[in-house]
Each structure stands twice: as C-alpha cells, then as structure tokens.
C-alpha cells in the first residue's frame, strides 16, 4: 500500500520518509528498509509483497522466504 506525502518516518531506521506499508504488520517503511518478495501461485500468477525486515524473516508471515525460528 502506498503512503501519502505526509506519511511519517520509516519505523525501521527512523531517518527516512516512509513510502510504503509492510504487508505483515502495516508499519511504515522507507525505500531502503522495505524488502520485496515474490509469492508464486500454482496457476503462474505472481504477487509482489512488501515486508519490513522482521516480517520478511518470519515464516508465519512470509512462508516463502521466512526462516523457522530454531530457538523455540
Ligand atoms: Zn528506513
Ligand atoms: Zn512488518
């Protein structure tokens, strides 16, 4: 989801203007902190997802590229 011009600062680095929302937690992300992932479906359709670094690595939110938390 794109953000309006008056959106706040990126909630990851807190330095740059947020330009997009994380698909996992809806936090504002700047151009440098957002992470794109492509989710492919069986029919050949591919969806672009945008995540913050934490959600990108969370397998419950991003089952395509997330990592299992081996400490649990
Ligand atoms: Zn940032
Ligand atoms: Zn997130």
CSV table of C-alpha atoms and ligand atoms in Angstrom, one decimal:
chain,number,residue,atom,x,y,z
A,1,UNK,CA,0.0,0.0,0.0
A,2,UNK,CA,1.5,3.4,-1.0
A,3,UNK,CA,1.5,6.1,1.6
A,4,UNK,CA,0.5,9.8,1.2
A,5,UNK,CA,3.1,12.5,1.0
A,6,UNK,CA,2.6,13.5,4.6
A,7,UNK,CA,3.3,10.0,5.9
A,8,UNK,CA,5.6,9.7,8.9
A,9,UNK,CA,9.2,8.4,9.1
A,10,UNK,CA,10.3,4.9,8.5
A,11,UNK,CA,9.7,2.9,11.6
A,12,UNK,CA,12.8,0.7,11.0
A,13,UNK,CA,15.5,3.3,10.6
A,14,UNK,CA,13.6,6.3,11.8
A,15,UNK,CA,15.5,8.6,9.4
A,16,UNK,CA,13.9,8.5,6.0
A,17,UNK,CA,10.3,9.1,5.0
A,18,UNK,CA,8.1,6.1,4.9
A,19,UNK,CA,6.9,5.4,1.4
A,20,UNK,CA,5.1,2.0,1.7
A,21,UNK,CA,3.5,-0.2,4.4
A,22,UNK,CA,4.7,-3.6,5.4
A,23,UNK,CA,2.2,-6.3,4.3
A,24,UNK,CA,2.7,-8.1,7.5
A,25,UNK,CA,2.5,-5.5,10.3
A,26,UNK,CA,1.5,-2.4,8.4
A,27,UNK,CA,4.4,-0.4,9.7
A,28,UNK,CA,5.8,2.4,7.5
A,29,UNK,CA,8.9,1.6,5.6
A,30,UNK,CA,11.3,3.8,3.6
A,31,UNK,CA,12.8,2.9,0.2
A,32,UNK,CA,15.9,1.4,1.9
A,33,UNK,CA,14.2,-0.7,4.6
A,34,UNK,CA,11.5,-2.3,2.6
A,35,UNK,CA,12.1,-5.8,1.4
A,36,UNK,CA,10.3,-7.1,-1.7
A,37,UNK,CA,9.3,-10.8,-2.1
A,38,UNK,CA,7.5,-12.5,-4.9
A,39,UNK,CA,4.9,-15.1,-4.0
A,40,UNK,CA,4.2,-17.5,-6.8
A,41,UNK,CA,0.9,-19.4,-7.1
A,42,UNK,CA,0.3,-22.7,-8.9
A,43,UNK,CA,-1.5,-21.0,-11.8
A,44,UNK,CA,1.5,-19.0,-12.7
A,45,UNK,CA,0.3,-15.8,-11.0
A,46,UNK,CA,3.0,-14.0,-9.0
A,47,UNK,CA,2.2,-11.4,-6.3
A,48,UNK,CA,4.6,-8.8,-5.1
A,49,UNK,CA,4.8,-8.5,-1.3
A,50,UNK,CA,6.5,-5.8,0.7
A,51,UNK,CA,7.8,-6.5,4.2
A,52,UNK,CA,9.8,-5.0,6.9
A,53,UNK,CA,13.0,-7.0,7.8
A,54,UNK,CA,11.3,-8.7,10.8
A,55,UNK,CA,8.3,-9.8,8.8
A,56,UNK,CA,10.4,-10.9,5.8
A,57,UNK,CA,12.2,-13.4,8.1
A,58,UNK,CA,9.0,-14.5,9.9
A,59,UNK,CA,7.8,-17.8,8.4
A,60,UNK,CA,4.3,-17.2,9.8
A,61,UNK,CA,4.0,-14.0,7.8
A,62,UNK,CA,6.2,-14.8,4.8
A,63,UNK,CA,6.1,-18.6,4.3
A,64,UNK,CA,8.0,-18.3,1.0
A,65,UNK,CA,11.2,-16.7,2.3
A,66,UNK,CA,10.8,-16.7,6.1
A,67,UNK,CA,13.0,-18.8,8.3
A,68,UNK,CA,12.0,-21.2,11.0
A,69,UNK,CA,12.9,-19.9,14.4
A,70,UNK,CA,15.2,-22.6,15.6
A,71,UNK,CA,15.5,-21.3,19.2
A,72,UNK,CA,12.0,-22.5,20.0
B,1,LIG,ZN1,14.1,3.0,6.8
B,2,LIG,ZN1,6.4,-6.0,9.2
